PDB file of C-alpha atoms and ligand atoms in Angstrom:
ATOM      1  CA  UNK A1331      10.753 -10.209 -18.184  1.00 40.00           C
ATOM      2  CA  UNK A1332      10.448  -6.740 -16.565  1.00 45.00           C
ATOM      3  CA  UNK A1333      12.082  -3.723 -18.659  1.00 48.00           C
ATOM      4  CA  UNK A1334      14.590  -1.958 -16.231  1.00 47.00           C
ATOM      5  CA  UNK A1335      16.334   0.168 -18.551  1.00 44.00           C
ATOM      6  CA  UNK A1336      13.916   3.127 -18.724  1.00 51.00           C
ATOM      7  CA  UNK A1337      15.539   5.381 -16.261  1.00 50.00           C
ATOM      8  CA  UNK A1338      17.561   8.114 -16.522  1.00 50.00           C
ATOM      9  CA  UNK A1339      21.249   8.485 -14.699  1.00 49.00           C
ATOM     10  CA  UNK A1340      20.715   9.431 -10.913  1.00 50.00           C
ATOM     11  CA  UNK A1341      21.749  12.350  -9.067  1.00 51.00           C
ATOM     12  CA  UNK A1342      23.262  10.521  -5.897  1.00 59.00           C
ATOM     13  CA  UNK A1343      21.438  12.861  -3.145  1.00 76.00           C
ATOM     14  CA  UNK A1344      18.686  12.513  -0.686  1.00 90.00           C
ATOM     15  CA  UNK A1345      17.649   9.022   0.682  1.00 97.00           C
ATOM     16  CA  UNK A1346      15.931   6.655  -1.855  1.00 98.00           C
ATOM     17  CA  UNK A1347      12.526   5.433  -2.007  1.00 98.00           C
ATOM     18  CA  UNK A1348      10.945   3.010  -3.451  1.00 99.00           C
ATOM     19  CA  UNK A1349       7.254   2.818  -4.470  1.00 98.00           C
ATOM     20  CA  UNK A1350       5.289   0.023  -5.807  1.00 98.00           C
ATOM     21  CA  UNK A1351       1.665   0.910  -7.011  1.00 98.00           C
ATOM     22  CA  UNK A1352       3.193   4.465  -8.507  1.00 98.00           C
ATOM     23  CA  UNK A1353       1.434   4.771 -11.537  1.00 98.00           C
ATOM     24  CA  UNK A1354      -1.628   6.373  -9.978  1.00 98.00           C
ATOM     25  CA  UNK A1355      -3.522   6.958  -6.882  1.00 98.00           C
ATOM     26  CA  UNK A1356      -2.213   6.967  -3.512  1.00 98.00           C
ATOM     27  CA  UNK A1357       1.283   5.766  -4.824  1.00 98.00           C
ATOM     28  CA  UNK A1358       1.824   8.132  -7.218  1.00 98.00           C
ATOM     29  CA  UNK A1359       0.842  10.898  -4.787  1.00 98.00           C
ATOM     30  CA  UNK A1360       3.266   9.566  -2.071  1.00 98.00           C
ATOM     31  CA  UNK A1361       5.956   9.671  -4.798  1.00 98.00           C
ATOM     32  CA  UNK A1362       5.545  13.405  -5.985  1.00 98.00           C
ATOM     33  CA  UNK A1363       5.394  14.571  -2.450  1.00 98.00           C
ATOM     34  CA  UNK A1364       8.148  12.457  -1.262  1.00 98.00           C
ATOM     35  CA  UNK A1365      10.218  14.261  -4.456  1.00 98.00           C
ATOM     36  CA  UNK A1366       9.384  17.314  -3.343  1.00 97.00           C
ATOM     37  CA  UNK A1367      10.693  16.936   0.048  1.00 96.00           C
ATOM     38  CA  UNK A1368      14.244  15.715  -1.166  1.00 96.00           C
ATOM     39  CA  UNK A1369      14.112  12.038  -1.521  1.00 98.00           C
ATOM     40  CA  UNK A1370      15.030  10.116  -4.517  1.00 98.00           C
ATOM     41  CA  UNK A1371      11.794   7.837  -5.596  1.00 98.00           C
ATOM     42  CA  UNK A1372      12.353   4.825  -7.528  1.00 98.00           C
ATOM     43  CA  UNK A1373       8.635   4.211  -8.827  1.00 98.00           C
ATOM     44  CA  UNK A1374       7.172   0.656  -9.872  1.00 98.00           C
ATOM     45  CA  UNK A1375       3.837  -0.149 -11.474  1.00 98.00           C
ATOM     46  CA  UNK A1376       3.121  -1.977 -14.656  1.00 98.00           C
ATOM     47  CA  UNK A1377       2.100   0.988 -16.854  1.00 98.00           C
ATOM     48  CA  UNK A1378       5.612   2.005 -17.887  1.00 98.00           C
ATOM     49  CA  UNK A1379       4.208   4.989 -19.700  1.00 98.00           C
ATOM     50  CA  UNK A1380       2.452   6.367 -17.189  1.00 98.00           C
ATOM     51  CA  UNK A1381       5.707   6.063 -15.074  1.00 98.00           C
ATOM     52  CA  UNK A1382       7.948   7.707 -17.863  1.00 98.00           C
ATOM     53  CA  UNK A1383       5.277  10.282 -17.759  1.00 98.00           C
ATOM     54  CA  UNK A1384       5.540  10.272 -13.770  1.00 98.00           C
ATOM     55  CA  UNK A1385       9.603  10.652 -13.926  1.00 98.00           C
ATOM     56  CA  UNK A1386       9.039  13.401 -17.098  1.00 98.00           C
ATOM     57  CA  UNK A1387       7.599  15.489 -14.037  1.00 97.00           C
ATOM     58  CA  UNK A1388      10.831  15.676 -11.645  1.00 97.00           C
ATOM     59  CA  UNK A1389      13.757  13.696 -14.023  1.00 97.00           C
ATOM     60  CA  UNK A1390      16.279  14.381 -11.320  1.00 96.00           C
ATOM     61  CA  UNK A1391      14.017  12.969  -8.238  1.00 97.00           C
ATOM     62  CA  UNK A1392      11.976  10.263  -9.953  1.00 98.00           C
ATOM     63  CA  UNK A1393      12.920   6.972 -11.710  1.00 98.00           C
ATOM     64  CA  UNK A1394      10.635   4.694 -13.327  1.00 98.00           C
ATOM     65  CA  UNK A1395      11.277   0.885 -12.872  1.00 98.00           C
ATOM     66  CA  UNK A1396       8.255  -0.810 -14.350  1.00 98.00           C
ATOM     67  CA  UNK A1397       7.210  -4.223 -12.160  1.00 98.00           C
ATOM     68  CA  UNK A1398       4.546  -6.991 -11.980  1.00 98.00           C
ATOM     69  CA  UNK A1399       4.776  -7.257  -8.459  1.00 98.00           C
ATOM     70  CA  UNK A1400       3.304 -10.352  -9.048  1.00 98.00           C
ATOM     71  CA  UNK A1401       6.072 -11.871 -10.807  1.00 98.00           C
ATOM     72  CA  UNK A1402       8.387 -13.211  -8.065  1.00 98.00           C
ATOM     73  CA  UNK A1403      11.775 -13.209  -9.721  1.00 98.00           C
ATOM     74  CA  UNK A1404      10.965  -9.510 -11.615  1.00 98.00           C
ATOM     75  CA  UNK A1405      10.511  -7.975  -7.816  1.00 98.00           C
ATOM     76  CA  UNK A1406      13.852  -9.202  -7.197  1.00 98.00           C
ATOM     77  CA  UNK A1407      15.371  -8.167 -10.286  1.00 98.00           C
ATOM     78  CA  UNK A1408      13.993  -4.556 -10.244  1.00 98.00           C
ATOM     79  CA  UNK A1409      14.951  -3.776  -6.707  1.00 98.00           C
ATOM     80  CA  UNK A1410      18.550  -5.467  -7.654  1.00 98.00           C
ATOM     81  CA  UNK A1411      18.727  -2.839 -10.373  1.00 98.00           C
ATOM     82  CA  UNK A1412      17.032   0.264  -8.165  1.00 98.00           C
ATOM     83  CA  UNK A1413      19.981  -0.610  -5.655  1.00 98.00           C
ATOM     84  CA  UNK A1414      22.623  -0.734  -8.764  1.00 98.00           C
ATOM     85  CA  UNK A1415      21.580   2.112 -10.318  1.00 98.00           C
ATOM     86  CA  UNK A1416      20.528   4.469  -7.493  1.00 98.00           C
ATOM     87  CA  UNK A1417      22.039   2.672  -4.196  1.00 98.00           C
ATOM     88  CA  UNK A1418      20.731   1.255  -1.017  1.00 98.00           C
ATOM     89  CA  UNK A1419      17.070   1.631  -0.303  1.00 98.00           C
ATOM     90  CA  UNK A1420      16.125   3.528   2.703  1.00 98.00           C
ATOM     91  CA  UNK A1421      12.332   3.730   2.542  1.00 98.00           C
ATOM     92  CA  UNK A1422      10.484   1.270   0.534  1.00 99.00           C
ATOM     93  CA  UNK A1423       6.574   1.885   0.208  1.00 99.00           C
ATOM     94  CA  UNK A1424       4.226  -1.152  -1.196  1.00 98.00           C
ATOM     95  CA  UNK A1425       1.327   0.155  -2.571  1.00 98.00           C
ATOM     96  CA  UNK A1426       0.640  -1.926  -5.493  1.00 98.00           C
ATOM     97  CA  UNK A1427      -3.038  -3.462  -5.157  1.00 98.00           C
ATOM     98  CA  UNK A1428      -6.704  -3.784  -6.252  1.00 97.00           C
ATOM     99  CA  UNK A1429     -10.103  -4.121  -5.369  1.00 95.00           C
ATOM    100  CA  UNK A1430     -12.875  -6.036  -6.996  1.00 91.00           C
ATOM    101  CA  UNK A1431     -16.651  -6.005  -5.184  1.00 91.00           C
ATOM    102  CA  UNK A1432     -17.548  -9.758  -4.252  1.00 92.00           C
ATOM    103  CA  UNK A1433     -20.612 -11.170  -3.673  1.00 92.00           C
ATOM    104  CA  UNK A1434     -21.910 -14.526  -2.102  1.00 93.00           C
ATOM    105  CA  UNK A1435     -24.014 -15.486  -4.729  1.00 93.00           C
ATOM    106  CA  UNK A1436     -21.347 -15.211  -7.420  1.00 94.00           C
ATOM    107  CA  UNK A1437     -19.175 -16.349  -4.702  1.00 96.00           C
ATOM    108  CA  UNK A1438     -15.477 -17.139  -6.821  1.00 96.00           C
ATOM    109  CA  UNK A1439     -12.939 -18.601  -5.386  1.00 97.00           C
ATOM    110  CA  UNK A1440     -10.218 -17.461  -8.412  1.00 97.00           C
ATOM    111  CA  UNK A1441     -11.515 -13.927  -8.008  1.00 97.00           C
ATOM    112  CA  UNK A1442     -10.474 -14.444  -4.078  1.00 97.00           C
ATOM    113  CA  UNK A1443      -7.461 -15.776  -5.411  1.00 98.00           C
ATOM    114  CA  UNK A1444      -6.637 -13.427  -7.667  1.00 98.00           C
ATOM    115  CA  UNK A1445      -6.850 -10.615  -4.959  1.00 98.00           C
ATOM    116  CA  UNK A1446      -4.969 -12.595  -2.648  1.00 98.00           C
ATOM    117  CA  UNK A1447      -2.204 -12.965  -5.333  1.00 98.00           C
ATOM    118  CA  UNK A1448      -1.832  -9.377  -5.554  1.00 98.00           C
ATOM    119  CA  UNK A1449      -2.650  -7.808  -2.313  1.00 98.00           C
ATOM    120  CA  UNK A1450      -0.824 -10.123  -0.379  1.00 98.00           C
ATOM    121  CA  UNK A1451       2.012 -12.745  -2.321  1.00 98.00           C
ATOM    122  CA  UNK A1452       2.756  -9.478  -4.794  1.00 98.00           C
ATOM    123  CA  UNK A1453       3.630  -7.575  -1.583  1.00 98.00           C
ATOM    124  CA  UNK A1454       5.415 -10.727  -0.172  1.00 98.00           C
ATOM    125  CA  UNK A1455       7.485 -10.873  -3.461  1.00 98.00           C
ATOM    126  CA  UNK A1456       8.315  -7.367  -2.731  1.00 99.00           C
ATOM    127  CA  UNK A1457       9.134  -7.533   0.705  1.00 99.00           C
ATOM    128  CA  UNK A1458      11.609 -10.288  -0.114  1.00 98.00           C
ATOM    129  CA  UNK A1459      13.293  -8.221  -2.366  1.00 98.00           C
ATOM    130  CA  UNK A1460      14.116  -5.575  -0.100  1.00 98.00           C
ATOM    131  CA  UNK A1461      14.286  -7.725   3.730  1.00 98.00           C
ATOM    132  CA  UNK A1462      17.775  -9.274   3.270  1.00 98.00           C
ATOM    133  CA  UNK A1463      19.768  -6.064   1.799  1.00 98.00           C
ATOM    134  CA  UNK A1464      17.980  -4.190   4.652  1.00 98.00           C
ATOM    135  CA  UNK A1465      19.006  -6.802   7.239  1.00 98.00           C
ATOM    136  CA  UNK A1466      22.693  -6.647   6.004  1.00 98.00           C
ATOM    137  CA  UNK A1467      22.822  -3.328   6.213  1.00 98.00           C
ATOM    138  CA  UNK A1468      20.706  -3.157   9.559  1.00 98.00           C
ATOM    139  CA  UNK A1469      18.847  -0.134   8.227  1.00 98.00           C
ATOM    140  CA  UNK A1470      15.651   0.809   6.198  1.00 98.00           C
ATOM    141  CA  UNK A1471      12.009   1.011   6.930  1.00 98.00           C
ATOM    142  CA  UNK A1472       9.133  -0.655   4.727  1.00 98.00           C
ATOM    143  CA  UNK A1473       5.581   0.562   4.873  1.00 98.00           C
ATOM    144  CA  UNK A1474       2.798  -1.815   3.470  1.00 99.00           C
ATOM    145  CA  UNK A1475      -0.564  -0.087   1.677  1.00 98.00           C
ATOM    146  CA  UNK A1476      -3.226  -2.218   3.858  1.00 98.00           C
ATOM    147  CA  UNK A1477      -6.246  -1.016   4.333  1.00 98.00           C
ATOM    148  CA  UNK A1478      -8.629   0.001   7.302  1.00 98.00           C
ATOM    149  CA  UNK A1479     -11.203  -2.926   5.495  1.00 97.00           C
ATOM    150  CA  UNK A1480      -8.658  -5.367   7.182  1.00 98.00           C
ATOM    151  CA  UNK A1481     -10.225  -4.368  10.878  1.00 98.00           C
ATOM    152  CA  UNK A1482     -13.813  -5.652  10.085  1.00 97.00           C
ATOM    153  CA  UNK A1483     -15.357  -8.338   7.388  1.00 96.00           C
ATOM    154  CA  UNK A1484     -17.837  -5.597   5.626  1.00 95.00           C
ATOM    155  CA  UNK A1485     -20.260  -7.001   3.481  1.00 94.00           C
ATOM    156  CA  UNK A1486     -19.247  -7.318  -0.677  1.00 93.00           C
ATOM    157  CA  UNK A1487     -15.515  -6.571   0.916  1.00 95.00           C
ATOM    158  CA  UNK A1488     -14.944 -10.402   2.111  1.00 96.00           C
ATOM    159  CA  UNK A1489     -12.160 -10.949  -0.290  1.00 97.00           C
ATOM    160  CA  UNK A1490     -10.318  -7.728  -0.262  1.00 97.00           C
ATOM    161  CA  UNK A1491     -10.825  -7.238   3.254  1.00 98.00           C
ATOM    162  CA  UNK A1492      -9.254 -10.686   3.866  1.00 98.00           C
ATOM    163  CA  UNK A1493      -6.066  -9.740   2.107  1.00 98.00           C
ATOM    164  CA  UNK A1494      -5.977  -6.247   4.123  1.00 98.00           C
ATOM    165  CA  UNK A1495      -6.337  -8.037   7.178  1.00 98.00           C
ATOM    166  CA  UNK A1496      -3.689 -10.599   6.286  1.00 98.00           C
ATOM    167  CA  UNK A1497      -1.475  -7.864   5.457  1.00 98.00           C
ATOM    168  CA  UNK A1498      -1.763  -5.998   9.269  1.00 98.00           C
ATOM    169  CA  UNK A1499      -1.254  -9.217  10.746  1.00 98.00           C
ATOM    170  CA  UNK A1500       1.880 -10.212   8.874  1.00 98.00           C
ATOM    171  CA  UNK A1501       3.225  -6.766   9.574  1.00 98.00           C
ATOM    172  CA  UNK A1502       2.189  -6.829  12.894  1.00 98.00           C
ATOM    173  CA  UNK A1503       4.405 -10.036  13.143  1.00 98.00           C
ATOM    174  CA  UNK A1504       7.380  -8.725  11.239  1.00 98.00           C
ATOM    175  CA  UNK A1505       8.059  -5.744  13.176  1.00 98.00           C
ATOM    176  CA  UNK A1506       9.567  -7.166  16.548  1.00 98.00           C
ATOM    177  CA  UNK A1507      11.706  -9.019  14.285  1.00 98.00           C
ATOM    178  CA  UNK A1508      12.624  -6.469  11.831  1.00 98.00           C
ATOM    179  CA  UNK A1509      13.227  -4.346  14.743  1.00 98.00           C
ATOM    180  CA  UNK A1510      15.820  -6.660  16.297  1.00 98.00           C
ATOM    181  CA  UNK A1511      17.504  -6.441  12.998  1.00 98.00           C
ATOM    182  CA  UNK A1512      17.344  -2.651  12.679  1.00 98.00           C
ATOM    183  CA  UNK A1513      15.318  -2.086  10.064  1.00 98.00           C
ATOM    184  CA  UNK A1514      11.391  -0.186  10.669  1.00 98.00           C
ATOM    185  CA  UNK A1515       8.193  -1.645   9.662  1.00 98.00           C
ATOM    186  CA  UNK A1516       5.139   0.019   9.341  1.00 98.00           C
ATOM    187  CA  UNK A1517       1.442  -0.408   8.707  1.00 98.00           C
ATOM    188  CA  UNK A1518      -0.616   2.047   6.138  1.00 98.00           C
ATOM    189  CA  UNK A1519      -4.292   1.879   6.994  1.00 98.00           C
ATOM    190  CA  UNK A1520      -5.985   4.028   4.708  1.00 98.00           C
ATOM    191  CA  UNK A1521      -9.480   5.274   4.609  1.00 98.00           C
ATOM    192  CA  UNK A1522     -11.555   5.940   1.460  1.00 97.00           C
ATOM    193  CA  UNK A1523      -9.281   7.903  -0.915  1.00 98.00           C
ATOM    194  CA  UNK A1524     -10.439   9.341  -3.923  1.00 95.00           C
ATOM    195  CA  UNK A1525      -8.473   7.225  -6.950  1.00 96.00           C
ATOM    196  CA  UNK A1526      -8.915   5.225  -9.823  1.00 93.00           C
ATOM    197  CA  UNK A1527      -9.795   2.180  -7.489  1.00 94.00           C
ATOM    198  CA  UNK A1528     -12.711   3.732  -5.433  1.00 94.00           C
ATOM    199  CA  UNK A1529     -14.071   5.636  -8.499  1.00 92.00           C
ATOM    200  CA  UNK A1530     -15.760   2.688  -9.878  1.00 89.00           C
ATOM    201  CA  UNK A1531     -17.512   2.455  -6.532  1.00 89.00           C
ATOM    202  CA  UNK A1532     -21.209   2.830  -6.707  1.00 87.00           C
ATOM    203  CA  UNK A1533     -21.749   2.792  -3.002  1.00 87.00           C
ATOM    204  CA  UNK A1534     -21.465   5.699  -0.376  1.00 88.00           C
ATOM    205  CA  UNK A1535     -18.077   6.476   0.989  1.00 94.00           C
ATOM    206  CA  UNK A1536     -18.048   7.719   4.512  1.00 94.00           C
ATOM    207  CA  UNK A1537     -15.067  10.693   5.082  1.00 96.00           C
ATOM    208  CA  UNK A1538     -13.749  10.153   1.868  1.00 96.00           C
ATOM    209  CA  UNK A1539     -10.616  12.035   1.513  1.00 97.00           C
ATOM    210  CA  UNK A1540      -8.513  13.442  -1.689  1.00 97.00           C
ATOM    211  CA  UNK A1541      -5.410  11.392  -2.585  1.00 98.00           C
ATOM    212  CA  UNK A1542      -3.260  14.750  -1.857  1.00 98.00           C
ATOM    213  CA  UNK A1543      -4.720  14.629   1.772  1.00 98.00           C
ATOM    214  CA  UNK A1544      -3.941  10.755   1.725  1.00 98.00           C
ATOM    215  CA  UNK A1545      -0.350  11.581   0.876  1.00 98.00           C
ATOM    216  CA  UNK A1546       0.362  14.101   3.453  1.00 98.00           C
ATOM    217  CA  UNK A1547      -1.273  11.769   5.656  1.00 98.00           C
ATOM    218  CA  UNK A1548       1.227   9.161   4.951  1.00 98.00           C
ATOM    219  CA  UNK A1549       4.625  11.596   4.617  1.00 98.00           C
ATOM    220  CA  UNK A1550       3.035  13.315   8.201  1.00 98.00           C
ATOM    221  CA  UNK A1551       3.011   9.858   9.381  1.00 98.00           C
ATOM    222  CA  UNK A1552       6.653   8.609   8.385  1.00 98.00           C
ATOM    223  CA  UNK A1553       7.947  11.254  10.679  1.00 97.00           C
ATOM    224  CA  UNK A1554       6.477   9.819  13.830  1.00 98.00           C
ATOM    225  CA  UNK A1555       7.364   6.560  15.589  1.00 97.00           C
ATOM    226  CA  UNK A1556       4.298   4.905  14.974  1.00 98.00           C
ATOM    227  CA  UNK A1557       3.683   1.171  13.744  1.00 98.00           C
ATOM    228  CA  UNK A1558       0.107   2.299  12.167  1.00 98.00           C
ATOM    229  CA  UNK A1559      -0.742   4.952   9.817  1.00 98.00           C
ATOM    230  CA  UNK A1560      -4.261   5.276   9.922  1.00 98.00           C
ATOM    231  CA  UNK A1561      -6.385   7.893   8.162  1.00 98.00           C
ATOM    232  CA  UNK A1562      -8.818   9.873   8.117  1.00 98.00           C
ATOM    233  CA  UNK A1563      -9.358   9.875  11.921  1.00 98.00           C
ATOM    234  CA  UNK A1564     -12.925   9.774  11.508  1.00 98.00           C
ATOM    235  CA  UNK A1565     -12.879   6.441   9.729  1.00 97.00           C
ATOM    236  CA  UNK A1566     -10.279   5.461  12.090  1.00 98.00           C
ATOM    237  CA  UNK A1567     -12.288   5.894  14.936  1.00 98.00           C
ATOM    238  CA  UNK A1568     -15.372   4.474  13.457  1.00 97.00           C
ATOM    239  CA  UNK A1569     -13.830   1.100  11.807  1.00 97.00           C
ATOM    240  CA  UNK A1570     -11.916   0.600  15.212  1.00 97.00           C
ATOM    241  CA  UNK A1571     -15.023   1.097  17.225  1.00 97.00           C
ATOM    242  CA  UNK A1572     -17.173  -1.356  14.726  1.00 96.00           C
ATOM    243  CA  UNK A1573     -14.220  -3.908  15.484  1.00 97.00           C
ATOM    244  CA  UNK A1574     -14.015  -3.549  19.262  1.00 98.00           C
ATOM    245  CA  UNK A1575     -18.075  -4.166  19.371  1.00 98.00           C
ATOM    246  CA  UNK A1576     -19.413  -7.561  20.141  1.00 98.00           C
ATOM    247  CA  UNK A1577     -20.472  -9.641  17.043  1.00 97.00           C
ATOM    248  CA  UNK A1578     -23.928  -9.489  17.889  1.00 97.00           C
ATOM    249  CA  UNK A1579     -23.820  -5.828  17.436  1.00 97.00           C
ATOM    250  CA  UNK A1580     -21.015  -5.696  14.939  1.00 97.00           C
ATOM    251  CA  UNK A1581     -23.550  -7.724  12.725  1.00 97.00           C
ATOM    252  CA  UNK A1582     -26.528  -5.161  13.417  1.00 96.00           C
ATOM    253  CA  UNK A1583     -24.654  -2.810  12.096  1.00 95.00           C
ATOM    254  CA  UNK A1584     -23.063  -4.737   8.711  1.00 95.00           C
ATOM    255  CA  UNK A1585     -26.400  -6.234   7.823  1.00 95.00           C
ATOM    256  CA  UNK A1586     -27.439  -2.696   7.130  1.00 92.00           C
ATOM    257  CA  UNK A1587     -24.863  -2.393   4.557  1.00 89.00           C
ATOM    258  CA  UNK A1588     -26.506  -5.321   2.684  1.00 90.00           C
ATOM    259  CA  UNK A1589     -27.571  -4.761  -1.215  1.00 77.00           C
ATOM    260  CA  UNK A1590     -31.285  -5.304  -2.071  1.00 69.00           C
TER     261      UNK A1590
HETATM  262  N1  NAP B1390      -7.976   4.317  -2.424  1.00 84.24           N
HETATM  263  C1  NAP B1390      -8.592   3.912  -1.338  1.00 84.24           C
HETATM  264  O1  NAP B1390      -9.748   4.371  -1.010  1.00 84.24           O
HETATM  265  C2  NAP B1390      -8.044   2.724  -0.467  1.00 84.24           C
HETATM  266  C3  NAP B1390      -7.996   2.497   0.820  1.00 84.24           C
HETATM  267  C4  NAP B1390      -7.563   1.781   1.426  1.00 84.24           C
HETATM  268  C5  NAP B1390      -6.303   1.131   0.908  1.00 84.24           C
HETATM  269  N2  NAP B1390      -6.116   1.319  -0.117  1.00 84.24           N
HETATM  270  C6  NAP B1390      -4.996   0.574  -0.820  1.00 84.24           C
HETATM  271  O2  NAP B1390      -4.156   1.594  -1.624  1.00 84.24           O
HETATM  272  C7  NAP B1390      -3.181   1.103  -2.670  1.00 84.24           C
HETATM  273  C8  NAP B1390      -2.894   1.710  -4.024  1.00 84.24           C
HETATM  274  O3  NAP B1390      -4.914   1.903  -4.358  1.00 84.24           O
HETATM  275  P1  NAP B1390      -5.007   3.090  -5.012  1.00 84.24           P
HETATM  276  O4  NAP B1390      -6.705   3.678  -4.731  1.00 84.24           O
HETATM  277  O5  NAP B1390      -3.834   4.401  -4.779  1.00 84.24           O
HETATM  278  O6  NAP B1390      -5.606   2.506  -6.178  1.00 84.24           O
HETATM  279  P2  NAP B1390      -5.285   2.673  -7.453  1.00 84.24           P
HETATM  280  O7  NAP B1390      -5.031   4.161  -7.969  1.00 84.24           O
HETATM  281  O8  NAP B1390      -5.826   2.017  -8.439  1.00 84.24           O
HETATM  282  O9  NAP B1390      -3.502   2.020  -7.634  1.00 84.24           O
HETATM  283  C9  NAP B1390      -2.874   1.017  -7.634  1.00 84.24           C
HETATM  284  C10 NAP B1390      -1.816   0.589  -8.268  1.00 84.24           C
HETATM  285  O10 NAP B1390      -1.200  -0.595  -7.967  1.00 84.24           O
HETATM  286  C11 NAP B1390      -0.903  -0.793  -9.422  1.00 84.24           C
HETATM  287  N3  NAP B1390      -0.702  -1.889  -9.533  1.00 84.24           N
HETATM  288  C12 NAP B1390      -1.944  -3.032  -9.912  1.00 84.24           C
HETATM  289  N4  NAP B1390      -1.551  -4.085  -9.823  1.00 84.24           N
HETATM  290  C13 NAP B1390       0.028  -4.231 -10.150  1.00 84.24           C
HETATM  291  C14 NAP B1390       0.585  -5.453 -10.401  1.00 84.24           C
HETATM  292  N5  NAP B1390       0.473  -6.564 -10.713  1.00 84.24           N
HETATM  293  N6  NAP B1390       1.919  -5.204 -10.457  1.00 84.24           N
HETATM  294  C15 NAP B1390       2.433  -3.850  -9.974  1.00 84.24           C
HETATM  295  N7  NAP B1390       1.451  -2.467  -9.863  1.00 84.24           N
HETATM  296  C16 NAP B1390      -0.087  -3.244  -9.827  1.00 84.24           C
HETATM  297  C17 NAP B1390      -1.366  -0.187 -10.207  1.00 84.24           C
HETATM  298  O11 NAP B1390      -0.517   0.283 -11.589  1.00 84.24           O
HETATM  299  P3  NAP B1390      -0.560  -0.358 -12.838  1.00 84.24           P
HETATM  300  O12 NAP B1390      -2.215  -0.684 -13.400  1.00 84.24           O
HETATM  301  O13 NAP B1390       0.213   0.253 -13.467  1.00 84.24           O
HETATM  302  O14 NAP B1390       0.161  -1.752 -12.474  1.00 84.24           O
HETATM  303  C18 NAP B1390      -1.557   1.245  -9.431  1.00 84.24           C
HETATM  304  O15 NAP B1390      -0.324   2.064  -9.757  1.00 84.24           O
HETATM  305  C19 NAP B1390      -3.866  -0.526  -2.948  1.00 84.24           C
HETATM  306  O16 NAP B1390      -3.031  -1.511  -1.910  1.00 84.24           O
HETATM  307  C20 NAP B1390      -5.124  -0.430  -1.763  1.00 84.24           C
HETATM  308  O17 NAP B1390      -5.938  -1.197  -1.784  1.00 84.24           O
HETATM  309  C21 NAP B1390      -6.886   2.297  -1.209  1.00 84.24           C
END
């Protein structure tokens, strides 16, 4: 069972955000940026120690709520604990996710299931944990962190890309339904961002940006009416161009990404 007792008593001013995947990388950087902009931020991930370190940086603004998003019951009880302790969640940003390179020569459906379970089903658990309350209040905003990898099937990234394509499709489907209920849905599609997730990559990462640049793009995007927050613009342009090509041309380019 997830320990939801680590947070100190909250201040009750400022909008409340809940961020998953907040112990490192993009989620962590967005948590800090939102806290600096006056939000109270409930932060979740499995690593309670890292969340506590983050909370210690801004103890009156950031509150640790450890969670493994693959645990459906825990996702619901953590969301309840956040609401009970801090009030209604105004903004949910679901960034928990992971990436492992795959290969057709070692095709492993178990590895695919693991990635799907975290990136898609884990996100669904947290969506389920916030949607009913937001609908009941006819208020709130939900952002799912997917990836530009959801646009095009890239060699070695089939499992990951499929999960991110699923998230894009899901968010697109939910948008009008949630809009009718007074809730805003967005999808965040980052290009390459320098985080622990990409640090292990041994291939070229075009248009790589820092985690602070990513957080800035996300927080700036939250101030617009856009459904999709996609960055950096060069990667957005490149991936949308690739996506628009007929398959013959698309494969001519993706073939070049094959490993020897
Ligand atoms: N970096 C990029 O280039 C890039 C590009 C496009 C999209 N993205 C997406 O952005 C999101 C964040 O990635 P990142 O680059 O910031 O990676 P990261 O630094 O590895 O962060 C991943 C976060 O997810 C958390 N997490 C992993 N499994 C979890 C679980 N079962 N339950 C709860 N939290 C879990 C991790 O914390 P714990 O290990 O403590 O649980 C960590 O806080 C991911 O969805 C990723 O797919 C990243």
